[in-house]
Coordinates of C-alpha atoms and ligand atoms in Angstrom, one line a residue:
A1251 CA 18.2 5.2 -39.7
E1252 CA 18.5 6.5 -36.1
V1253 CA 21.9 7.8 -35.2
N1254 CA 21.3 7.1 -31.5
P1255 CA 20.3 3.8 -30.1
V1256 CA 16.5 3.5 -29.4
V1257 CA 15.1 2.5 -26.1
A1258 CA 11.4 1.8 -25.8
V1259 CA 9.9 2.1 -22.3
V1260 CA 6.5 0.6 -21.6
G1261 CA 4.7 2.4 -18.8
G1262 CA 5.0 5.9 -17.4
G1263 CA 4.9 5.4 -13.6
L1264 CA 8.0 6.2 -11.6
A1265 CA 9.9 3.1 -12.8
G1266 CA 9.3 3.9 -16.5
L1267 CA 10.1 7.6 -16.0
A1268 CA 13.4 6.8 -14.2
A1269 CA 14.4 4.3 -16.9
A1270 CA 13.6 6.8 -19.6
I1271 CA 15.6 9.6 -18.0
E1272 CA 18.6 7.3 -17.5
A1273 CA 18.4 6.0 -21.1
Y1274 CA 18.1 9.6 -22.4
E1275 CA 21.1 10.7 -20.4
A1276 CA 23.1 7.8 -21.7
G1277 CA 22.5 9.1 -25.2
A1278 CA 19.6 7.0 -26.4
T1279 CA 16.5 8.2 -28.2
V1280 CA 13.6 7.3 -25.9
Y1281 CA 10.1 6.3 -26.7
L1282 CA 7.8 6.1 -23.6
F1283 CA 4.4 4.5 -24.1
D1284 CA 1.5 4.6 -21.6
K1285 CA -1.9 3.1 -22.2
A1286 CA -3.5 5.7 -19.9
K1287 CA -4.3 9.3 -21.1
S1288 CA -1.8 10.7 -18.5
L1289 CA 1.3 9.3 -16.9
G1290 CA 1.8 8.3 -13.3
G1291 CA 0.1 5.0 -12.7
N1292 CA 0.0 3.8 -9.1
S1293 CA 3.2 5.8 -8.5
A1294 CA 1.1 9.0 -8.5
K1295 CA -1.0 7.6 -5.6
A1296 CA 1.8 7.1 -3.2
T1297 CA 1.5 8.9 0.1
S1298 CA 4.0 7.4 2.6
G1299 CA 7.3 8.3 0.9
I1300 CA 10.5 6.7 -0.3
N1301 CA 13.1 5.0 1.7
G1302 CA 16.8 5.8 1.9
A1303 CA 19.4 4.6 4.4
E1304 CA 22.4 6.9 5.2
T1305 CA 21.0 9.9 3.4
S1306 CA 22.0 13.5 4.1
V1307 CA 18.6 14.2 5.5
Q1308 CA 19.0 11.5 8.1
R1309 CA 22.4 12.8 8.9
D1310 CA 21.1 16.3 9.4
K1311 CA 18.4 15.0 11.8
G1312 CA 20.9 12.8 13.7
I1313 CA 19.2 9.6 12.7
Q1314 CA 21.4 6.5 13.0
D1315 CA 20.9 4.2 10.1
K1316 CA 23.0 1.8 8.1
V1317 CA 22.5 0.2 4.7
E1318 CA 23.1 -3.2 6.4
M1319 CA 20.2 -2.5 8.8
F1320 CA 17.9 -1.6 5.9
H1321 CA 19.0 -4.7 4.0
G1322 CA 18.2 -6.9 7.0
D1323 CA 14.8 -5.3 7.4
V1324 CA 13.9 -6.1 3.7
I1325 CA 15.1 -9.7 4.0
R1326 CA 13.2 -10.2 7.2
S1327 CA 10.0 -8.8 5.9
G1328 CA 10.3 -10.8 2.7
A1329 CA 10.2 -14.0 4.8
G1330 CA 12.9 -15.9 2.9
R1331 CA 11.6 -15.1 -0.5
S1332 CA 13.6 -11.9 -1.4
V1333 CA 16.5 -12.3 -3.8
P1334 CA 19.5 -11.0 -1.9
A1335 CA 21.4 -9.8 -5.0
L1336 CA 18.4 -7.5 -5.8
V1337 CA 18.1 -6.3 -2.2
D1338 CA 21.8 -5.4 -2.3
V1339 CA 21.2 -3.0 -5.2
V1340 CA 18.0 -1.5 -3.9
A1341 CA 19.2 -1.0 -0.3
G1342 CA 22.8 -0.1 -1.4
R1343 CA 21.7 2.6 -3.8
S1344 CA 18.8 3.9 -1.6
A1345 CA 20.6 7.1 -0.4
D1346 CA 21.6 7.8 -4.0
A1347 CA 18.0 7.4 -5.2
V1348 CA 16.7 9.9 -2.6
E1349 CA 19.6 12.4 -3.4
W1350 CA 18.8 12.0 -7.1
L1351 CA 15.2 13.1 -6.5
M1352 CA 16.4 15.9 -4.3
G1353 CA 19.1 17.1 -6.6
D1354 CA 19.3 19.7 -9.4
R1355 CA 17.2 17.8 -11.9
F1356 CA 14.0 17.7 -9.9
G1357 CA 14.7 19.6 -6.7
L1358 CA 12.2 17.6 -4.6
G1359 CA 12.4 18.7 -0.9
L1360 CA 12.2 15.2 0.7
T1361 CA 13.2 16.6 4.1
A1362 CA 10.6 15.0 6.3
I1363 CA 11.2 11.5 7.6
A1364 CA 8.7 8.9 8.9
H1365 CA 9.4 5.7 10.9
C1366 CA 7.2 3.2 9.1
G1367 CA 6.3 -0.3 10.3
G1368 CA 9.0 -3.0 9.9
H1369 CA 11.9 -0.5 9.6
S1370 CA 14.5 -0.5 12.3
A1371 CA 15.1 3.3 11.8
P1372 CA 13.2 6.3 10.5
R1373 CA 14.0 6.3 6.8
T1374 CA 10.9 7.0 4.8
H1375 CA 11.5 10.3 3.1
R1376 CA 8.5 12.5 2.3
L1377 CA 7.6 16.1 1.5
P1378 CA 6.7 18.2 4.5
P1379 CA 3.2 19.6 4.7
L1380 CA 2.4 23.2 3.6
P1381 CA 2.5 25.9 6.3
D1382 CA -1.3 25.7 6.7
G1383 CA -1.0 22.0 7.4
R1384 CA -2.2 20.6 4.1
P1385 CA -0.3 17.5 3.0
V1386 CA 1.9 17.4 -0.1
P1387 CA 1.4 14.1 -1.8
V1388 CA 4.8 12.5 -2.4
G1389 CA 3.9 10.3 -5.4
F1390 CA 1.9 12.8 -7.4
T1391 CA 4.5 15.6 -6.8
T1392 CA 7.4 13.3 -7.7
I1393 CA 5.7 12.2 -10.9
K1394 CA 5.1 15.8 -12.0
A1395 CA 8.7 16.8 -11.4
V1396 CA 10.2 13.8 -13.1
Q1397 CA 7.8 14.0 -16.0
G1398 CA 8.5 17.7 -16.4
Y1399 CA 12.2 17.0 -16.8
L1400 CA 11.5 14.5 -19.6
S1401 CA 8.9 16.4 -21.5
S1402 CA 11.2 19.4 -21.8
R1403 CA 13.7 17.2 -23.8
P1404 CA 11.7 16.6 -27.0
E1405 CA 14.8 16.3 -29.2
R1406 CA 15.3 12.7 -28.1
V1407 CA 12.3 11.9 -25.9
N1408 CA 8.9 10.9 -27.3
I1409 CA 6.1 10.4 -24.8
V1410 CA 3.1 8.6 -26.4
T1411 CA 0.0 8.3 -24.2
N1412 CA -3.2 6.4 -25.0
A1413 CA -0.9 3.7 -26.4
E1414 CA -1.4 0.2 -25.1
V1415 CA 1.6 -2.0 -25.9
T1416 CA 0.2 -5.4 -26.9
R1417 CA 3.2 -7.4 -28.2
L1418 CA 7.0 -7.5 -28.1
L1419 CA 8.8 -8.1 -31.4
V1420 CA 11.6 -10.6 -31.5
A1421 CA 14.3 -11.6 -33.9
K1422 CA 15.0 -15.2 -34.9
D1423 CA 17.7 -15.4 -32.2
G1424 CA 15.2 -14.5 -29.5
A1425 CA 16.4 -10.9 -29.0
V1426 CA 13.8 -8.2 -28.6
T1427 CA 13.7 -5.8 -31.5
G1428 CA 10.8 -3.6 -30.7
L1429 CA 7.1 -3.6 -29.8
S1430 CA 3.7 -3.1 -31.2
Y1431 CA 1.1 -0.8 -29.6
R1432 CA -2.5 0.0 -30.2
R1433 CA -3.8 3.5 -30.2
A1434 CA -6.6 3.7 -27.7
A1435 CA -9.9 5.4 -28.5
Q1436 CA -9.3 9.2 -28.5
G1437 CA -12.1 11.6 -27.4
G1438 CA -14.5 11.9 -30.3
G1439 CA -13.3 8.8 -32.0
K1440 CA -11.0 10.4 -34.5
G1441 CA -9.1 8.5 -37.1
G1442 CA -6.4 6.2 -35.8
Q1443 CA -8.5 4.6 -33.1
G1444 CA -7.6 1.0 -32.6
E1445 CA -4.8 1.3 -35.1
T1446 CA -1.8 -0.9 -34.4
V1447 CA 1.7 0.6 -34.8
E1448 CA 5.1 -1.2 -34.7
V1449 CA 8.1 0.5 -33.3
A1450 CA 11.7 -0.8 -33.8
A1451 CA 13.9 -0.5 -30.7
G1452 CA 17.3 -1.7 -29.7
A1453 CA 16.0 -2.6 -26.2
V1454 CA 12.7 -2.5 -24.3
V1455 CA 12.1 -1.8 -20.7
L1456 CA 8.9 -3.1 -19.2
A1457 CA 7.5 -0.8 -16.4
T1458 CA 3.8 -1.6 -16.5
G1459 CA 3.2 -1.9 -12.7
G1460 CA 1.2 -4.6 -10.9
Y1461 CA -1.8 -6.9 -11.5
A1462 CA -4.2 -6.1 -8.7
F1463 CA -7.1 -4.7 -10.8
D1464 CA -7.9 -7.4 -13.4
R1465 CA -10.6 -9.8 -12.1
S1466 CA -11.5 -11.5 -15.4
P1467 CA -11.4 -15.3 -15.5
A1468 CA -8.2 -15.1 -17.5
S1469 CA -6.5 -12.6 -15.0
L1470 CA -3.3 -13.3 -13.2
L1471 CA -5.1 -13.0 -9.9
S1472 CA -7.6 -15.7 -11.0
K1473 CA -4.7 -17.9 -11.9
Y1474 CA -2.3 -17.3 -9.0
A1475 CA -4.3 -15.9 -6.1
P1476 CA -8.0 -16.8 -6.6
D1477 CA -8.6 -16.5 -2.8
K1478 CA -8.0 -12.7 -3.2
L1479 CA -10.5 -12.1 -6.0
H1480 CA -13.2 -10.8 -3.7
L1481 CA -11.1 -8.0 -2.3
A1482 CA -11.1 -4.4 -3.5
T1483 CA -7.8 -2.8 -4.4
T1484 CA -6.0 0.5 -3.8
S1485 CA -4.6 0.2 -7.4
G1486 CA -6.0 2.1 -10.3
P1487 CA -7.6 0.4 -13.3
Q1488 CA -4.4 0.4 -15.3
A1489 CA -2.9 -2.3 -13.0
T1490 CA -3.7 -5.4 -15.1
G1491 CA -0.3 -7.1 -15.3
D1492 CA 0.2 -6.4 -19.0
G1493 CA 4.0 -6.5 -18.7
V1494 CA 4.0 -9.9 -17.0
R1495 CA 2.1 -11.3 -19.9
L1496 CA 4.3 -9.6 -22.6
A1497 CA 7.3 -11.1 -20.9
E1498 CA 5.7 -14.4 -20.4
D1499 CA 5.0 -14.6 -24.1
L1500 CA 8.7 -14.6 -24.6
G1501 CA 9.3 -17.3 -22.0
A1502 CA 10.2 -15.1 -19.0
A1503 CA 10.3 -16.8 -15.6
L1504 CA 7.8 -15.5 -13.1
V1505 CA 8.4 -15.3 -9.3
D1506 CA 6.1 -15.0 -6.2
M1507 CA 3.0 -14.5 -8.3
D1508 CA 0.8 -15.7 -5.4
Q1509 CA 2.3 -13.2 -2.9
I1510 CA -0.3 -10.4 -2.5
Q1511 CA -0.1 -7.6 0.1
V1512 CA -3.4 -6.8 1.6
H1513 CA -3.9 -3.5 3.5
P1514 CA -6.6 -3.7 6.2
T1515 CA -8.0 -0.2 5.8
A1516 CA -9.0 0.9 2.3
L1517 CA -11.7 3.6 2.5
V1518 CA -15.2 2.7 1.2
D1519 CA -17.1 5.5 -0.5
P1520 CA -20.6 5.3 1.0
K1521 CA -22.0 6.6 -2.4
D1522 CA -20.1 3.9 -4.4
P1523 CA -19.3 1.0 -2.0
T1524 CA -18.8 -1.7 -4.6
N1525 CA -16.2 0.2 -6.8
L1526 CA -13.2 -2.1 -7.2
S1527 CA -10.7 0.8 -6.7
K1528 CA -10.4 2.4 -3.3
F1529 CA -8.5 5.2 -1.6
L1530 CA -6.0 4.0 1.0
G1531 CA -6.8 4.8 4.6
P1532 CA -3.3 5.5 5.9
E1533 CA -1.8 3.3 8.6
T1534 CA -1.5 6.4 10.8
M1535 CA -5.3 6.6 11.2
R1536 CA -5.0 3.6 13.5
G1537 CA -1.4 4.4 14.5
E1538 CA -2.4 7.8 15.9
G1539 CA -5.3 6.4 17.9
G1540 CA -8.3 5.5 15.7
I1541 CA -10.6 2.8 17.0
L1542 CA -12.1 0.0 14.9
V1543 CA -15.7 -1.2 15.6
D1544 CA -17.9 -3.7 13.8
G1545 CA -21.5 -3.1 12.5
T1546 CA -22.9 -3.4 16.0
G1547 CA -20.6 -0.7 17.4
K1548 CA -18.3 -3.1 19.3
R1549 CA -14.5 -3.3 19.1
F1550 CA -13.1 -6.6 17.9
T1551 CA -9.3 -6.3 17.6
N1552 CA -6.2 -4.6 18.8
E1553 CA -6.0 -1.7 16.2
L1554 CA -2.2 -1.8 16.4
A1555 CA -1.8 -5.5 15.6
T1556 CA -0.1 -6.5 12.4
R1557 CA -1.8 -5.8 9.1
I1558 CA -2.5 -9.5 8.7
A1559 CA -4.1 -9.9 12.1
V1560 CA -6.3 -6.8 11.6
T1561 CA -7.3 -8.0 8.2
E1562 CA -8.3 -11.4 9.5
A1563 CA -10.3 -9.8 12.4
I1564 CA -12.2 -7.6 9.9
F1565 CA -13.2 -10.6 7.8
K1566 CA -14.3 -12.4 11.0
H1567 CA -16.3 -9.6 12.5
G1568 CA -17.1 -7.3 9.5
R1569 CA -20.3 -7.2 7.5
P1570 CA -21.0 -6.8 3.8
A1571 CA -21.0 -3.2 2.7
T1572 CA -24.2 -3.7 0.7
R1573 CA -26.7 -6.1 2.1
A1574 CA -30.2 -7.4 1.8
A1575 CA -32.8 -7.0 4.6
D1576 CA -31.6 -10.4 6.0
G1577 CA -28.0 -9.1 6.2
S1578 CA -26.7 -11.2 3.3
A1579 CA -24.3 -9.6 0.8
V1580 CA -25.8 -8.0 -2.3
A1581 CA -23.7 -9.0 -5.3
A1582 CA -22.0 -6.1 -7.1
A1583 CA -22.0 -5.8 -10.9
G1584 CA -18.5 -5.3 -12.1
G1585 CA -17.2 -4.6 -8.6
V1586 CA -16.8 -6.4 -5.3
T1587 CA -19.0 -6.4 -2.2
P1588 CA -16.4 -5.4 0.4
T1589 CA -16.5 -6.7 4.0
V1590 CA -16.5 -3.6 6.1
A1591 CA -15.8 -2.3 9.6
F1592 CA -15.7 1.3 10.9
L1593 CA -12.8 3.4 12.0
I1594 CA -13.6 6.1 14.6
M1595 CA -11.4 9.0 15.4
N1596 CA -12.0 12.0 17.7
G1597 CA -10.5 15.5 17.9
A1598 CA -7.4 14.3 19.7
V1599 CA -6.7 11.7 17.0
A1600 CA -7.4 14.2 14.3
E1601 CA -4.9 16.6 15.8
K1602 CA -2.2 13.9 15.7
F1603 CA -3.1 12.6 12.3
G1604 CA -3.2 16.1 10.9
R1605 CA -6.4 18.1 10.4
G1606 CA -5.3 19.2 7.0
M1607 CA -4.8 15.6 5.9
L1608 CA -8.2 14.5 7.4
G1609 CA -9.8 17.4 5.6
F1610 CA -8.6 15.8 2.3
Y1611 CA -10.5 12.6 3.1
K1612 CA -13.6 14.5 4.4
G1613 CA -13.6 16.5 1.1
K1614 CA -13.7 13.2 -0.8
G1615 CA -16.7 12.0 1.3
L1616 CA -14.6 9.1 2.7
V1617 CA -14.6 10.4 6.3
T1618 CA -17.7 11.8 7.9
E1619 CA -17.6 14.2 10.8
V1620 CA -20.6 13.8 13.2
E1621 CA -21.4 15.7 16.5
D1622 CA -21.4 12.7 18.9
A1623 CA -21.5 9.0 19.3
A1624 CA -25.3 8.8 18.8
A1625 CA -24.9 10.3 15.3
A1626 CA -21.9 8.0 14.6
A1627 CA -24.1 5.0 15.6
A1628 CA -26.8 6.1 13.3
L1629 CA -24.3 6.3 10.5
I1630 CA -23.0 2.8 11.2
G1631 CA -26.5 1.4 11.6
T1632 CA -26.4 0.4 15.2
D1633 CA -27.8 1.7 18.5
A1634 CA -26.3 4.7 20.3
A1635 CA -26.0 3.0 23.7
T1636 CA -23.7 0.2 22.4
L1637 CA -21.3 2.6 20.7
A1638 CA -21.3 4.9 23.7
A1639 CA -20.4 2.0 26.0
T1640 CA -17.6 0.9 23.6
L1641 CA -16.0 4.4 23.8
Q1642 CA -16.4 4.6 27.5
Q1643 CA -14.9 1.1 28.0
Y1644 CA -12.0 2.0 25.7
A1645 CA -11.2 5.1 27.8
R1646 CA -11.3 3.0 31.0
D1647 CA -9.0 0.4 29.5
A1648 CA -6.6 3.0 28.2
H1649 CA -6.2 4.6 31.6
A1650 CA -5.9 1.2 33.4
G1651 CA -2.4 0.8 32.1
A1652 CA -2.7 -2.9 31.3
A1653 CA -3.5 -4.9 28.2
D1654 CA -7.2 -4.7 27.2
A1655 CA -9.4 -7.6 26.1
F1656 CA -7.7 -7.6 22.6
G1657 CA -4.2 -7.4 23.9
K1658 CA -3.8 -3.7 23.2
V1659 CA -1.1 -2.2 25.5
T1660 CA -0.4 1.2 23.7
F1661 CA -3.2 3.7 23.6
P1662 CA -2.0 6.7 21.5
V1663 CA -5.2 8.6 22.6
K1664 CA -6.7 7.6 25.9
D1665 CA -9.8 9.8 26.2
F1666 CA -12.8 9.1 24.1
S1667 CA -16.2 10.4 25.0
P1668 CA -19.7 9.7 23.6
D1669 CA -20.4 13.4 23.7
E1670 CA -17.6 14.8 21.6
P1671 CA -17.5 15.2 17.8
L1672 CA -16.3 12.1 16.0
F1673 CA -14.9 11.2 12.5
V1674 CA -16.2 7.9 11.0
A1675 CA -14.7 6.1 8.0
I1676 CA -16.0 2.8 6.5
I1677 CA -13.0 0.6 5.9
T1678 CA -12.3 -2.7 4.1
P1679 CA -9.2 -4.8 3.5
A1680 CA -7.9 -4.3 -0.1
I1681 CA -5.1 -5.6 -2.3
H1682 CA -2.4 -3.0 -2.0
Y1683 CA 0.6 -4.4 -3.8
T1684 CA 1.4 -7.5 -5.9
M1685 CA 4.9 -8.7 -4.9
G1686 CA 5.1 -11.2 -7.8
G1687 CA 6.3 -10.5 -11.3
V1688 CA 8.9 -11.2 -13.9
A1689 CA 12.2 -12.5 -12.7
I1690 CA 15.1 -10.0 -13.2
D1691 CA 18.8 -9.9 -12.4
A1692 CA 20.7 -7.1 -10.7
A1693 CA 21.1 -5.4 -14.1
G1694 CA 17.3 -5.3 -14.6
R1695 CA 17.5 -8.0 -17.3
V1696 CA 14.4 -10.2 -17.7
L1697 CA 15.3 -13.8 -17.0
R1698 CA 14.0 -17.0 -18.6
N1699 CA 14.7 -20.6 -17.6
A1700 CA 17.6 -21.9 -19.7
A1701 CA 16.8 -24.8 -22.1
S1702 CA 19.0 -27.2 -20.1
G1703 CA 19.5 -27.4 -16.4
S1704 CA 18.1 -25.2 -13.7
A1705 CA 20.0 -22.0 -14.6
Q1706 CA 18.4 -18.9 -15.8
E1707 CA 19.5 -16.7 -18.6
P1708 CA 18.6 -13.1 -19.7
I1709 CA 16.2 -12.6 -22.6
P1710 CA 18.4 -10.5 -24.9
R1711 CA 17.5 -6.7 -24.9
L1712 CA 14.5 -7.1 -22.5
F1713 CA 14.5 -5.3 -19.2
A1714 CA 11.9 -4.8 -16.4
A1715 CA 11.7 -2.5 -13.4
G1716 CA 9.2 -1.6 -10.7
E1717 CA 6.1 -3.5 -9.6
V1718 CA 6.0 -5.5 -12.9
S1719 CA 9.1 -7.3 -11.6
G1720 CA 9.4 -9.7 -8.6
G1721 CA 12.2 -10.7 -6.3
V1722 CA 12.9 -7.6 -4.1
H1723 CA 10.0 -7.8 -1.7
G1724 CA 9.4 -11.5 -1.5
G1725 CA 6.6 -12.3 0.9
N1726 CA 5.9 -8.7 2.0
R1727 CA 6.8 -5.2 0.8
L1728 CA 7.8 -2.6 3.4
A1729 CA 6.2 0.8 3.2
G1730 CA 8.4 3.2 1.1
N1731 CA 10.2 0.4 -0.7
S1732 CA 8.3 0.4 -3.9
L1733 CA 9.0 4.0 -4.9
L1734 CA 12.6 3.2 -4.0
E1735 CA 12.7 0.1 -6.2
C1736 CA 11.2 2.1 -9.0
V1737 CA 13.9 4.7 -8.9
V1738 CA 16.9 2.4 -8.3
M1739 CA 15.9 -0.4 -10.7
G1740 CA 14.3 1.9 -13.2
R1741 CA 17.6 3.8 -13.5
V1742 CA 19.6 0.6 -13.7
A1743 CA 17.4 -0.9 -16.4
G1744 CA 17.4 2.4 -18.4
R1745 CA 21.2 2.7 -18.3
E1746 CA 21.7 -1.0 -19.2
A1747 CA 19.1 -0.8 -22.0
A1748 CA 20.8 2.2 -23.6
A1749 CA 24.2 0.3 -23.4
V1750 CA 22.9 -2.7 -25.4
A1751 CA 20.4 -0.9 -27.7
Ligands
FAD3184 P1 2.9 2.3 -12.0 O1 3.2 3.5 -11.3 O2 1.6 1.7 -11.7 O3 3.0 2.7 -13.6 C1 2.7 1.7 -14.6 C2 2.2 2.4 -15.8 O4 2.2 1.5 -16.9 C3 0.8 3.0 -15.7 O5 0.9 4.4 -16.0 C4 0.1 2.2 -16.8 O6 -0.9 2.9 -17.4 C5 1.1 1.8 -17.7 N1 0.8 0.5 -18.5 C6 0.4 -0.6 -18.0 N2 0.2 -1.5 -19.0 C7 0.5 -0.9 -20.1 C8 0.6 -1.3 -21.5 N3 0.2 -2.5 -21.9 N4 1.0 -0.4 -22.4 C9 1.4 0.8 -22.0 N5 1.3 1.3 -20.8 C10 0.9 0.4 -19.8 N6 5.0 2.7 -2.5 C11 6.0 3.4 -1.8 O7 7.2 3.1 -1.9 N7 5.6 4.4 -1.0 C12 4.3 4.8 -0.8 O8 4.1 5.8 -0.1 C13 3.3 4.1 -1.5 N8 2.0 4.5 -1.4 C14 1.1 3.9 -2.2 C15 -0.2 4.3 -2.1 C16 -1.2 3.7 -2.9 C17 -2.6 4.1 -2.8 C18 -0.8 2.7 -3.8 C19 -1.8 2.0 -4.7 C20 0.5 2.2 -3.9 C21 1.4 2.8 -3.0 N9 2.8 2.4 -3.1 C22 3.7 3.1 -2.4 C23 3.2 1.5 -4.1 C24 3.8 2.2 -5.3 O9 3.1 3.4 -5.5 C25 3.7 1.4 -6.6 O10 3.9 0.1 -6.4 C26 4.7 1.8 -7.6 O11 4.7 3.2 -7.7 C27 4.6 1.2 -8.9 O12 5.3 1.9 -9.9 P2 5.5 1.4 -11.3 O13 6.2 2.4 -12.1 O14 6.1 0.0 -11.3 O15 4.0 1.2 -11.9

């Protein structure tokens, strides 16, 4: 028999890792399962940063911020759907979350701060670029640091990869008593492949992430947001909503499952246009002055309009990424045929965006550098004169000092010329985040509808944290709030799980 309580954590993204650390530090023996061969999930892809209000870094930089302001921003963005009691915890403990990552355990230098859309103060903490300008990816670096801390504590921490959790075990009284997982095929098909293993645990924390990747007829997207099925996603293939289903099997209540965040500019790989999974084209590509044109080389929107407006404009004016001679979409096997437009940057935009950062996307083949507008037009598949005229008109509008035909009033870069080198990216709107998930309370306990009345009650010994849960972001997640939720609610859930295990 175990001397220490046992906590099982399902999923090794930031939420699961935070829960595991907290459970470990509370004295539990921890099992962390991930179906992937390495940890990190979507957390490892994060590039914007993590939010904190009233942090020491903000104070050092003289940034005026208040937890109440942050709280208000989250509620406003959630459009009436966020659960205030959850926002209280996430916003209230945001500074603590940032300090936790920066402190002795992990020593992350989150000393750069960005002002992201929808925030009333600069509060998105990130890692400053290297001296040569190359960016330091905040998600990947954070996962490595946090995972390193856990893996160096083997006496009470067991990390099991290639292990897909398929079922939760429950006692007669409905309390969770453990889980069962399947060992995924190991390289070379050694023994144990497909074997199912049961593990007893005093509490289980679900941290399996979102559900943007699964497009099967039985998927959560098919059920709750069928109008989004044709979109690509910035999520990795692990984002199939497993934790939602595991909890649902036990009667968990689900919230906001139809609330899906779409980002207008995921990057299309010209060599693999129908792949469901895409790299994100950061907001700053447009924010620092990038121009959007359609397949004919004409502008069609205010690049600085809201994500929703830009997305709608792309669907209206874009063209299928793969098309037959008559221009109709070619169906993709196992993927999607994205509707695309083209993002054009010049040297001045590149300078502001960061040449090192742009080099990353060029290296991946997602941004192409060409010598002038004629070469860019050839790449887009339109005539040089149209694109040249578009760039010249843009420069005239920018210098005119009034709103242009699309209502754009701010022109981060005014001078564009058909004769200068340009950077071209093929972009498409993609599912970036799934706001819905299992209902939780402020202690991270998974809720179910009580047998009588409208009240909800916790499912004993079952917790959830991170994107698998719903309630914090409501109708729209603000940049930097997901990593924050992972740290805050992961830690809360891990601590509570250890206490009841
Ligand atoms: P994940 O990190 O996705 O981890 C879930 C893990 O669970 C995975 O490792 C998966 O393999 C595992 N798993 C799933 N099912 C099972 C199962 N059945 N059994 C075992 N294991 C399982 N948010 C921000 O706050 N700031 C940003 O800058 C930011 N940038 C982003 C950039 C991109 C490209 C993307 C896609 C998202 C970004 N987000 C950002 C959102 C944020 O990264 C994620 O929403 C968040 O990290 C999710 O963390 P998680 O721990 O809940 O899930």
